[in-house]
Coordinates of C-alpha atoms and ligand atoms in Angstrom, one line a residue:
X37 CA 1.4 -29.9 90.4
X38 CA -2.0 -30.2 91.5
X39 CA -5.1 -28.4 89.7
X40 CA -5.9 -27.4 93.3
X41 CA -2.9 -25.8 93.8
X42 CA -2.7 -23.8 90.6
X43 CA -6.5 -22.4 91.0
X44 CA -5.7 -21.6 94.3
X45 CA -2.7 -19.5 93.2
X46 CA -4.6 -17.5 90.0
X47 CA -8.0 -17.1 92.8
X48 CA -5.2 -15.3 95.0
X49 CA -4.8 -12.4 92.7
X50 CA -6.8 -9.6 92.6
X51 CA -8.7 -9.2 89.0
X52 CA -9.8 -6.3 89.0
X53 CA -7.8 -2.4 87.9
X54 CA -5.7 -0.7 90.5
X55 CA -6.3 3.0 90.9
X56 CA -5.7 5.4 93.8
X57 CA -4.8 2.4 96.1
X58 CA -8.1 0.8 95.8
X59 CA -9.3 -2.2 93.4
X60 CA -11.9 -1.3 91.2
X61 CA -14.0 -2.9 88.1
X62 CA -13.6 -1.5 84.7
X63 CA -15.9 0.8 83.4
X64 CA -19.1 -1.3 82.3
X65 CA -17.9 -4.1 84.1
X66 CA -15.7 -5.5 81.3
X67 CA -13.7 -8.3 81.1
X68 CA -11.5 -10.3 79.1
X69 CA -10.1 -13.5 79.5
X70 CA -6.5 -15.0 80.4
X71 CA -5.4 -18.2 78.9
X72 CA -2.4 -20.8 79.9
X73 CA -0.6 -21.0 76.9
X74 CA 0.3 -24.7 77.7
X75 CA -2.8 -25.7 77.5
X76 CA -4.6 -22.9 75.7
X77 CA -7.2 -23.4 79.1
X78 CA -9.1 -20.4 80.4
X79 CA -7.3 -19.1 83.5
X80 CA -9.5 -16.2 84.7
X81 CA -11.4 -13.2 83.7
X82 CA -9.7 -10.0 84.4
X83 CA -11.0 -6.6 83.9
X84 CA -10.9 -4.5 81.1
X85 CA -9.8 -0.8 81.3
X86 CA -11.5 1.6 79.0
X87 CA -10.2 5.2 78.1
X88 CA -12.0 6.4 80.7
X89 CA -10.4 4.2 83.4
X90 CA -7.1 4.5 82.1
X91 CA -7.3 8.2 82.5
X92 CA -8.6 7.9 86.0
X93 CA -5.4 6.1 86.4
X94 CA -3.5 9.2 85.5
X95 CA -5.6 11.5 87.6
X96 CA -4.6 9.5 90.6
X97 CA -0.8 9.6 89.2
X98 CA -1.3 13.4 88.6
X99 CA -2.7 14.2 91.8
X100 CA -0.3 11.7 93.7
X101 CA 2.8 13.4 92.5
X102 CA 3.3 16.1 94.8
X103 CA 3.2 14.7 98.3
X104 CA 5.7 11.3 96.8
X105 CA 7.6 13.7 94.5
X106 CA 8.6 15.2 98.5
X107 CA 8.6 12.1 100.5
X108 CA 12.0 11.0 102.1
X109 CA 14.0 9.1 99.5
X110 CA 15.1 6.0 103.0
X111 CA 10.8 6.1 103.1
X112 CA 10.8 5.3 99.4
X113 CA 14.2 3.1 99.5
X114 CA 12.0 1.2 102.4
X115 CA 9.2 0.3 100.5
X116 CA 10.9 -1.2 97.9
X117 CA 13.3 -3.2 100.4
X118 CA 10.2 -4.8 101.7
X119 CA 9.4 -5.5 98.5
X120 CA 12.3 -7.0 98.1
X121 CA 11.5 -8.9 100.9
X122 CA 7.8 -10.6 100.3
X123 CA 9.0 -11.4 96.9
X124 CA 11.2 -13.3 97.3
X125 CA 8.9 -14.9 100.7
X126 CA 6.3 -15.5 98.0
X127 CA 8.3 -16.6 95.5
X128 CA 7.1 -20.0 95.3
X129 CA 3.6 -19.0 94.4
X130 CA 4.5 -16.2 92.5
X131 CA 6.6 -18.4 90.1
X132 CA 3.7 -20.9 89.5
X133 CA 1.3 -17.6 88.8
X134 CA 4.0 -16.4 85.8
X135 CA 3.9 -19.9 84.6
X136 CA 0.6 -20.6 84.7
X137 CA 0.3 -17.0 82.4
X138 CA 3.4 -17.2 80.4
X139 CA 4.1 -20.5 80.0
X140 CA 8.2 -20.8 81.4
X141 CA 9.3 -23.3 83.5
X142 CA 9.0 -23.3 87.0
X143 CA 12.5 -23.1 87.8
X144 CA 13.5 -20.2 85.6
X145 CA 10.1 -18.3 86.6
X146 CA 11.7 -18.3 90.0
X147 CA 14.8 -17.2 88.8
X148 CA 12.4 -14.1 87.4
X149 CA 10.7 -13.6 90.5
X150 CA 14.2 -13.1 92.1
X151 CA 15.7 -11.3 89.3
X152 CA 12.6 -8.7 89.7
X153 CA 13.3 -8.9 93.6
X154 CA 17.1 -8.1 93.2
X155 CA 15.1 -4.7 91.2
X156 CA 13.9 -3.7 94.2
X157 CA 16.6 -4.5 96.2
X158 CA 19.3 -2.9 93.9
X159 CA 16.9 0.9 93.6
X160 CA 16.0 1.1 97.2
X161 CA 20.0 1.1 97.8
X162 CA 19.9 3.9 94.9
X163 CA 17.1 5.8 96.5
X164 CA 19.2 7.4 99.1
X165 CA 22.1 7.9 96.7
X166 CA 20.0 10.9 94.1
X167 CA 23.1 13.2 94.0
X168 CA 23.3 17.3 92.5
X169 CA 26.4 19.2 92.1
X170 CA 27.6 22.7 93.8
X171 CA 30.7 24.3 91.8
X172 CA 32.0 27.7 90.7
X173 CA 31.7 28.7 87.5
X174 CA 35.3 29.1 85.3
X175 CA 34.8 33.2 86.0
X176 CA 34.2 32.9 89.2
X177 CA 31.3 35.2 89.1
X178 CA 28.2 32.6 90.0
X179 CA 27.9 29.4 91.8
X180 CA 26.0 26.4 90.0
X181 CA 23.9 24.3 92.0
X182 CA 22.5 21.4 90.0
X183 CA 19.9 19.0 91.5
X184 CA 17.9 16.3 90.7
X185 CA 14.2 16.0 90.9
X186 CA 11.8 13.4 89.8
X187 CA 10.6 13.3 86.1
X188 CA 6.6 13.0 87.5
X189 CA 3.8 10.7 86.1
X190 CA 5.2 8.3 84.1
X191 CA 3.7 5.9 81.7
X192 CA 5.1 2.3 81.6
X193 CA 4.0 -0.3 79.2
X194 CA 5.3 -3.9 79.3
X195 CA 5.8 -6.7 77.7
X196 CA 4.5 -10.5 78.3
X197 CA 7.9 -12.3 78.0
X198 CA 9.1 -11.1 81.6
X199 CA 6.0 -10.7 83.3
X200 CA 7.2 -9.6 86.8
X201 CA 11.1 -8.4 85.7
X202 CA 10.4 -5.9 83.0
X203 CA 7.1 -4.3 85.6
X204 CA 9.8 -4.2 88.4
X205 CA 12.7 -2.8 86.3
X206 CA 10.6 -0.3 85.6
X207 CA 8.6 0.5 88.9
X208 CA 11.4 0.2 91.1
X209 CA 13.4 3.5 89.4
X210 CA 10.1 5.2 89.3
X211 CA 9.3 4.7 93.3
X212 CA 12.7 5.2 93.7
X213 CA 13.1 8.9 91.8
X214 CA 9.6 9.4 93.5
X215 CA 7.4 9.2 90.1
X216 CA 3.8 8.3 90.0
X217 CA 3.3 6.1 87.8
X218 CA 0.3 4.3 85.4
X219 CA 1.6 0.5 84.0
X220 CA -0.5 -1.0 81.6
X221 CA 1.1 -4.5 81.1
X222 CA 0.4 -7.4 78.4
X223 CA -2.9 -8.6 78.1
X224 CA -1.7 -12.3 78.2
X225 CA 0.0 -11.4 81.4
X226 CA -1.4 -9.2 83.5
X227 CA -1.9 -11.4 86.8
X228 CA 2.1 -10.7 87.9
X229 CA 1.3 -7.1 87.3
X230 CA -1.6 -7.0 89.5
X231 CA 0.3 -9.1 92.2
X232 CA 3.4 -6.8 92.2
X233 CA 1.0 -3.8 92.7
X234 CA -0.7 -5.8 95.6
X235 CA 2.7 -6.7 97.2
X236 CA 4.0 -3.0 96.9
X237 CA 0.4 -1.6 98.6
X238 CA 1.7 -4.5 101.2
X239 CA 5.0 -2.9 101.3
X240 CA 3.5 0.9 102.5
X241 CA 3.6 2.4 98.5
X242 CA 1.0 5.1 99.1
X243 CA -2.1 5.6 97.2
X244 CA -2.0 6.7 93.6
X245 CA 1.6 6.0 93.1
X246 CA 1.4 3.3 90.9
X247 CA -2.1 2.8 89.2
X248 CA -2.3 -0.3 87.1
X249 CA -5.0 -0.5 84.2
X250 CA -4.8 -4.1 82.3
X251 CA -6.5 -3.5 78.8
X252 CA -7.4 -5.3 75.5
X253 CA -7.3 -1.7 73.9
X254 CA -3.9 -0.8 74.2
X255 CA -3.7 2.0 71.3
X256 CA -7.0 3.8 72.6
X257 CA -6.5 3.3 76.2
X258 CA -2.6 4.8 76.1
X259 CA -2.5 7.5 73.4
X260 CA -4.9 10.0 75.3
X261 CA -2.4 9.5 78.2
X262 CA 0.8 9.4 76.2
X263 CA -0.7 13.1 74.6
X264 CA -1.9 14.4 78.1
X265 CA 0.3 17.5 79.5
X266 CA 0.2 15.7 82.8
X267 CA 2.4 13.0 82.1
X268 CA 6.2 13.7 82.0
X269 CA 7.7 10.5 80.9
X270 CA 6.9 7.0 79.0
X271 CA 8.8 4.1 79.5
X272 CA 8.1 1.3 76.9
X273 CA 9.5 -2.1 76.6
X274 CA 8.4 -4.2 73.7
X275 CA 8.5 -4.5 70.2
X276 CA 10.6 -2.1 67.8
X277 CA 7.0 -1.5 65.4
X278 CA 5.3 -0.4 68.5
X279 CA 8.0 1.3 70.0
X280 CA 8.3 3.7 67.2
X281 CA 4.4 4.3 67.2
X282 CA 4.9 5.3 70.8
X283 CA 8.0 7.5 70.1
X284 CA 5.9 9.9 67.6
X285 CA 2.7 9.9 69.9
X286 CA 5.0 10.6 72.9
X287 CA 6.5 14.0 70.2
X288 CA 3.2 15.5 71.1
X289 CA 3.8 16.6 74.8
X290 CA 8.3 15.8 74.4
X291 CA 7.8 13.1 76.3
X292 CA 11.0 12.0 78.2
X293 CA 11.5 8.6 76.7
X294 CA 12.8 5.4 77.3
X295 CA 12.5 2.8 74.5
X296 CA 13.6 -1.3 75.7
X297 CA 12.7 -2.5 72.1
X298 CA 13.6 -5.8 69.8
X299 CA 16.9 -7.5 69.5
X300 CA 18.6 -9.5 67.0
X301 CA 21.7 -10.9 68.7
X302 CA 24.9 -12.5 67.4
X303 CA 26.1 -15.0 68.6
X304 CA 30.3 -15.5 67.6
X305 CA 32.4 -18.3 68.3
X306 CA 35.7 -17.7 67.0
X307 CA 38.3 -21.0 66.2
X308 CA 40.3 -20.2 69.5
X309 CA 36.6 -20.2 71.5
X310 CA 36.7 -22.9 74.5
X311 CA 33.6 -24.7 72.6
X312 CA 31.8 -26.2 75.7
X313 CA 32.1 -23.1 77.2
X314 CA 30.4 -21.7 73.8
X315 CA 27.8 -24.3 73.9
X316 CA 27.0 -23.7 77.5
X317 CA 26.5 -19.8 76.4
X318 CA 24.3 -21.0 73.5
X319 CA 21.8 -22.9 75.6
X320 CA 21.6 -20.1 77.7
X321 CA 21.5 -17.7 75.4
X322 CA 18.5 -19.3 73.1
X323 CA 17.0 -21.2 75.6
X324 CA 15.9 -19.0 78.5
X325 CA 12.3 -18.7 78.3
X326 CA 12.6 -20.9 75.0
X327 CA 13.5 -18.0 72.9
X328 CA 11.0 -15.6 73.9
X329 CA 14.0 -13.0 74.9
X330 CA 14.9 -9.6 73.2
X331 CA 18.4 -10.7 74.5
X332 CA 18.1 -13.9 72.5
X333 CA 20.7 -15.4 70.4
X334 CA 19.0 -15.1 67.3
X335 CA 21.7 -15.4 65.0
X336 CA 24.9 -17.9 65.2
X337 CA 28.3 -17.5 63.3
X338 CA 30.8 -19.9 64.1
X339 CA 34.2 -20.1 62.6
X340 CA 34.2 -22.9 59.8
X341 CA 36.7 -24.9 61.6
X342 CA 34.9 -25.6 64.2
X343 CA 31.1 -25.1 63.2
X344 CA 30.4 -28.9 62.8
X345 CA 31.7 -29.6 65.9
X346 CA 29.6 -26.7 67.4
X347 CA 26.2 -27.5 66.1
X348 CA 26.6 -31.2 66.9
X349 CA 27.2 -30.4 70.4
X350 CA 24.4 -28.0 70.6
X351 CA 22.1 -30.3 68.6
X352 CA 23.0 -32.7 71.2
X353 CA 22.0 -30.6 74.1
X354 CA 19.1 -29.4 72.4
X355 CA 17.7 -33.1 71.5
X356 CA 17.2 -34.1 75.2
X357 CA 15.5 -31.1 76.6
X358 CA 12.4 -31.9 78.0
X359 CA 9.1 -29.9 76.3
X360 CA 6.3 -29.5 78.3
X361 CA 4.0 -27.7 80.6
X362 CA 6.4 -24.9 82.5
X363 CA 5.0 -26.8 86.1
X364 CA 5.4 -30.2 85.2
X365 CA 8.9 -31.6 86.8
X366 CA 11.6 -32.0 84.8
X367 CA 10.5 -29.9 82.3
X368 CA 12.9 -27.5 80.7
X369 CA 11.7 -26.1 77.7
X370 CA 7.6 -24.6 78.0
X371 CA 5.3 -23.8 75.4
X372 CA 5.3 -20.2 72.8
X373 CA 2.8 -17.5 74.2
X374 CA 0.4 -18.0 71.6
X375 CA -0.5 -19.7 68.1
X376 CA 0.5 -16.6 66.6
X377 CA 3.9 -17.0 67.8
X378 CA 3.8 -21.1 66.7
X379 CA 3.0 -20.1 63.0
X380 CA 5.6 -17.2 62.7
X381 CA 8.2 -19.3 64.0
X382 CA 7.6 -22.4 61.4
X383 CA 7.5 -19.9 58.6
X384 CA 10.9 -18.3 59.7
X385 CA 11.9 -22.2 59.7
X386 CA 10.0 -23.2 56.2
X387 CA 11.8 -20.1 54.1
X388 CA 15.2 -20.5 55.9
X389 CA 15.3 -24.5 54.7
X390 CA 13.5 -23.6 51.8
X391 CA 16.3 -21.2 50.6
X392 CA 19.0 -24.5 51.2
X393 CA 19.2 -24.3 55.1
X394 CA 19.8 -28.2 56.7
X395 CA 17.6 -29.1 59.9
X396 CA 20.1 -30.8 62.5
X397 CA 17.3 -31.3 65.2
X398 CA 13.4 -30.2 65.7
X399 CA 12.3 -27.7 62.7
X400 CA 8.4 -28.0 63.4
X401 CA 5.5 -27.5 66.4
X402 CA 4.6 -30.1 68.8
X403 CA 1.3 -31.7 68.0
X404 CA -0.4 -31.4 71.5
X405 CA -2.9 -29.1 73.6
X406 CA -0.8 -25.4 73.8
X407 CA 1.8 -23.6 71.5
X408 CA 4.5 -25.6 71.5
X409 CA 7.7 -25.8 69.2
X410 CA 10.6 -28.3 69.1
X411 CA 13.7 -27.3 70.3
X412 CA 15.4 -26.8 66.7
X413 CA 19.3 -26.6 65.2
X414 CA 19.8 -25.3 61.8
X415 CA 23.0 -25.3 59.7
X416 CA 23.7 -23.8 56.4
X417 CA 21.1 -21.0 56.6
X418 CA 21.8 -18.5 54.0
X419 CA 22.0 -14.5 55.0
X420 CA 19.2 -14.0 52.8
X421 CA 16.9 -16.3 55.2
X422 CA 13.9 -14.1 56.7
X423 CA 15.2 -15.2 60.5
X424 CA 18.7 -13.9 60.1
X425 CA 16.7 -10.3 59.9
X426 CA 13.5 -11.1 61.6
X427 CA 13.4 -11.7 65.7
X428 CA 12.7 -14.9 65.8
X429 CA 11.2 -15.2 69.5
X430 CA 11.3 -18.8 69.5
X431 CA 13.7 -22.2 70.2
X432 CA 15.1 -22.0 66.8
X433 CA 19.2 -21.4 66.1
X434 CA 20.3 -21.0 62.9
X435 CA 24.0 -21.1 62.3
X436 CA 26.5 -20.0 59.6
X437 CA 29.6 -19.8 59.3
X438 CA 32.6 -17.2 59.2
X439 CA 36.3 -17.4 57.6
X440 CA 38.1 -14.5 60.0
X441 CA 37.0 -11.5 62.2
X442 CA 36.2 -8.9 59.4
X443 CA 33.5 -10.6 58.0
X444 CA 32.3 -12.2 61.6
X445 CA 31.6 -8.4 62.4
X446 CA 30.8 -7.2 59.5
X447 CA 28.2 -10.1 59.5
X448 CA 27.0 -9.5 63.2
X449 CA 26.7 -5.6 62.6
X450 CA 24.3 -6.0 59.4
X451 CA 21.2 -5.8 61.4
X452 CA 19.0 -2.3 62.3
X453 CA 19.2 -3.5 66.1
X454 CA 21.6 -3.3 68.7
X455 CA 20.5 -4.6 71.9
X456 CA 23.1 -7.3 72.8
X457 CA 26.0 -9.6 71.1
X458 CA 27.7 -12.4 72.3
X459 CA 31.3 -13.5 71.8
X460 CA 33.2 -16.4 72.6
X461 CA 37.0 -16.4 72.4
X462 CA 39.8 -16.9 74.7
X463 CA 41.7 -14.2 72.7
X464 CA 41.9 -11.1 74.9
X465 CA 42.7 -9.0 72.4
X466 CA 40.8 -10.2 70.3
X467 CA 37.9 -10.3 72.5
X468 CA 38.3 -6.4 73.4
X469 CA 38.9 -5.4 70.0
X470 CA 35.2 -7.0 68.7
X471 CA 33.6 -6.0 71.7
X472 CA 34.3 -2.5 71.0
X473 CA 33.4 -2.9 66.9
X474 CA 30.0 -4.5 67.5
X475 CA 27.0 -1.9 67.2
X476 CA 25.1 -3.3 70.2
X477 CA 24.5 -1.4 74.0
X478 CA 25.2 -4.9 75.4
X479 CA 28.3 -7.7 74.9
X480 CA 28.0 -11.2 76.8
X481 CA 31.5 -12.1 77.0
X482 CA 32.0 -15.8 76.8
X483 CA 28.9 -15.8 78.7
X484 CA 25.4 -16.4 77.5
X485 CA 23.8 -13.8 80.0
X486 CA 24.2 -10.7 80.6
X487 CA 21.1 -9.6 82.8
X488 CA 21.4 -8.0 86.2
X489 CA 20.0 -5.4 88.0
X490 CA 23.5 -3.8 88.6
X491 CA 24.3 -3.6 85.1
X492 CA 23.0 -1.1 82.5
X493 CA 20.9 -2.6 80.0
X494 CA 19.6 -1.3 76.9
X495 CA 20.7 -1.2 73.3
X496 CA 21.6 1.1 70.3
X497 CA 20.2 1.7 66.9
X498 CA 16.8 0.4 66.9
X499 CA 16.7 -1.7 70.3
X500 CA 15.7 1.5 71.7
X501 CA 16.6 4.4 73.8
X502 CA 18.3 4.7 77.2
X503 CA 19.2 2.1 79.9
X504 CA 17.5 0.0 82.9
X505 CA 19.0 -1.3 85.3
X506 CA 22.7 -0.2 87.0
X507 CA 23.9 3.2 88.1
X508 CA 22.4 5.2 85.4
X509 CA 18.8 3.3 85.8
X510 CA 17.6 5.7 88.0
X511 CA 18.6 8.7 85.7
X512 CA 15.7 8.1 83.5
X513 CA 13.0 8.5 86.1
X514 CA 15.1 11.9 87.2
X515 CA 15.2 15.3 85.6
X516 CA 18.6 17.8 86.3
X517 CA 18.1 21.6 87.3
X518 CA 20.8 24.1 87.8
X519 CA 19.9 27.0 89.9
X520 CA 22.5 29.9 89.0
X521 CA 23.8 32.4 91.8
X522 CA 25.6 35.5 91.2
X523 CA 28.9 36.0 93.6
X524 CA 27.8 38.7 96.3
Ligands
LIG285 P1 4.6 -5.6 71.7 O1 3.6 -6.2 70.8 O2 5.3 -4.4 71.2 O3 3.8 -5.2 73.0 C1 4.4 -4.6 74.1 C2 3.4 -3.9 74.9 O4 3.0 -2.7 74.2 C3 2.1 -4.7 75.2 O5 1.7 -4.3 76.5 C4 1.2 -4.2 74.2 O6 -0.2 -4.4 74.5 C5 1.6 -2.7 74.2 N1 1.1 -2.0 73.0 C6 1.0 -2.4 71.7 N2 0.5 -1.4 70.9 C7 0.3 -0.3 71.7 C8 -0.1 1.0 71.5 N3 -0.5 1.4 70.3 N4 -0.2 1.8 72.6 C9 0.2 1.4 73.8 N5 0.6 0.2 74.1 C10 0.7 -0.7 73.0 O7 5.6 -6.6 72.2 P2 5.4 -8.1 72.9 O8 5.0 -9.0 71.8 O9 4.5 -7.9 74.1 O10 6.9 -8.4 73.4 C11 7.9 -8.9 72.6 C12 8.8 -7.8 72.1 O11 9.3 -7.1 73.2 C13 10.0 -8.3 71.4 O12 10.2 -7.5 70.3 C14 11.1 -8.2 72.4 O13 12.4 -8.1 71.8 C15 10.7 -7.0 73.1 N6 11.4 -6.9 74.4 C16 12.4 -6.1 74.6 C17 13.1 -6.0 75.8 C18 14.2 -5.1 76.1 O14 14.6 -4.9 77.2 N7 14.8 -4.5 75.0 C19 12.6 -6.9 76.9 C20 11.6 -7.7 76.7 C21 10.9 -7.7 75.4 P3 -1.1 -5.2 73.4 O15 -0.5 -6.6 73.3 O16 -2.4 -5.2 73.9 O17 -1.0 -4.5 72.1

């Protein structure tokens, strides 16, 4: 990839805020810088929202509402269709801006770029679909006449694993439901933010719909907001510690909520498990976006008959991936987001071999420019190991193993999240009967993925509250009301 190329692609975004459709600087004319993690290289200077910008941001949401909340769901299901559209015709460029900020491989940031496309895609189909109810009630006496209506401004704040997927998951619902809305996104990734908002200005969204406010002060920028009576609804994808800051702030105004929070997935292959199917699932599973997931196979349990076997095979696979920087061809696995993320990772490594775990493959960073870590296998690793409770948000599988199904669910429930688990066996019965016992909003299947727009995602416990994504995606960005009428 040429330097030419890449400058070109970061000078074609716009730096500055979003707010009531026009692109403005932040308040003092702040900025702060974005770095490519794989090379830990200055990228660009974006600016820097203050409280006072992020609650211009909510006045244009506030004062937006009324006219969108009205408009014609096919003018909203439009909008995001062309959006849609010049997604995926940009998607070249836009996959080399989200690797350029985040760090994945080119190939799989155009998988993302398409994956947040097929968001659009899937809620302007659901636009025209918002549905009430008209029945009798059981006497007889009154009719019910329930409808939905949109939630109004709503508050989203993303992550920087999925730059473009987990703005879109969110923004598409919104526009659909006919919500303003305010995103603040990761500071390390704000550039596929800003070119989503561009795109959907493209695509006919009207001003002050969505208002976009990049900031390095998260907590003081958001909490006025989250505590203003004129927002209706906060939408929060990240970590489990922040979520739960946000929850109680968001009790102040009972806040609709939606919480997309951490994971801590299993990962069981049982005896009877068509291994290279389970290894296939594994790679996917712990390798997309080298571990950075919440979906993440973070812990393994394989069946003790056929554990060596497994983590050979996966060591195998694992051995000749190719690390490097995400626009480099042939590169498979790109660098961690930060250096932060390089030292928690080796210390989840250093106490799991210190308490008797065996390194197979990798087990340390990669001395070169950026955040990189090897692509590791671990055997042996004791429950009492920090990563079998900690996310570990890197290329790291630890595996243990299981005598029978008791003590592989007993094993994979013993965790305070529930986002996703995955289960390889070519036992129906047994496959539907652990699917069912696993405390987790999500079960991959013999399958390593279980992503997609049409599908509800979300988890239990404390992965977080409600679901993106599917049918019931929408719901979240709608609120119900019954009008009662007597029988005349
Ligand atoms: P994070 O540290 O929780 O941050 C997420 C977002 O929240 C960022 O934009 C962050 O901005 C912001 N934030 C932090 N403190 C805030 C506050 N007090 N008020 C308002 N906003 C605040 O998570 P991350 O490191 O970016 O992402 C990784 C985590 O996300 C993992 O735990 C992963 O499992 C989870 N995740 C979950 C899903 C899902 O669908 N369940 C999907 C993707 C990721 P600052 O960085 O400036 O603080």
């Amino acid at each position: 990839m040429s330097a030419n190329r890449e400058q070109a692609v970061v000078d074609g975004v716009p730096k500055e805020l979003f707010i009531a459709g026009e692109w403005r600087a932040a308040t003092g004319g702040h900025t702060y810088e974005v770095e490519d993690p794989s090379t830990g290289k200055v990228l660009c200077a974006v600016a820097d929202a203050a409280p006072d910008d992020g609650l211009a941001a909510l006045d244009a949401a506030a004062q937006a509402q009324g006219e969108w909340g009205r408009s014609a769901p096919r003018e909203r299901g439009e909008i995001l269709r062309r959006t849609f559209e010049l997604l995926l015709e940009r998607q070249d460029d836009l996959a080399l801006l989200m690797t350029l900020e985040m760090g994945k491989p080119l190939a799989e940031a155009k998988g993302e770029i398409a994956y947040a496309a097929e968001f659009c895609r899937w809620f302007s189909e659901e636009a025209v679909r918002i549905e009430g109810s008209y029945m009798s009630s059981p006497d007889g006496r009154s009719r019910f006449l329930v409808m939905k209506q949109p939630v109004g401004p709503s508050l989203l704040v993303t992550p920087w694993n999925f730059p473009m997927a987990m703005g879109a998951r969110k923004i598409a619902p919104a526009v659909a439901a006919g919500c303003t809305m305010v995103a603040k996104p990761a500071p390390q990734t704000p550039l596929c933010m800003l070119a989503l908002a561009e795109i959907l200005a493209e695509a006919g969204l009207p001003a002050g719909v969505l208002n976009v406010v990049p900031t390095m002060q998260a907590g003081p920028v958001m909490e006025p907001l989250i505590k203003d009576p004129r927002s209706r609804k906060l939408s929060f994808t990240g970590s489990t510690g922040v979520g739960r800051i946000l929850l109680a702030q968001a009790a102040d105004q009972v806040l609709r909520v939606s919480l997309e929070l951490g994971g801590n997935a299993p990962f069981l292959v049982f005896a009877d498990a068509d291994l290279e199917a389970a290894v296939d699932g594994a790679m996917l599973a712990k390798m997309r976006n080298a571990g950075e997931a919440c979906t993440a196979a973070n812990r393994f349990y394989v069946h003790e008959d056929v554990a060596g076997e497994f983590a050979e095979r996966l060591a195998a696979r694992m051995s000749v991936l190719r690390v490097g920087r995400g626009v480099d061809d042939g590169v498979t696995v790109g660098p961690l987001i930060d250096g932060g993320a390089v030292a928690k990772v080796s210390s989840l490594v250093e106490d799991a071999v210190a308490l008797g775990a065996r390194t197979v493959v990798g087990g340390t960073p990669i001395d070169r420019p950026g955040y990189f870590f090897a692509p590791t296998v671990l055997v042996d690793v004791p429950p009492a190991a920090r990563l079998a409770r900690e996310e570990i948000f890197g290329p790291v599988a630890p595996i243990t193993t299981f005598r029978d199904e008791d003590e592989a669910v007993a094993a994979a429930n013993a965790t305070e999240f529930g986002l996703v688990a995955y289960v390889f066996t070519q036992d129906l019965d047994r496959a539907l009967r652990v699917a069912e016992r696993l405390e987790s909003g999500m079960v991959g299947l013999n399958s390593g993925l279980v992503s997609n727009p049409a599908a509800p995602f979300g988890g239990v416990k404390q992965s977080g509250l409600g679901r993106e994504g599917g049918r019931v995606g929408i719901e979240e960005f709608l609120e119900t009301k019954y009008v009662g009428i007597p029988v005349r």
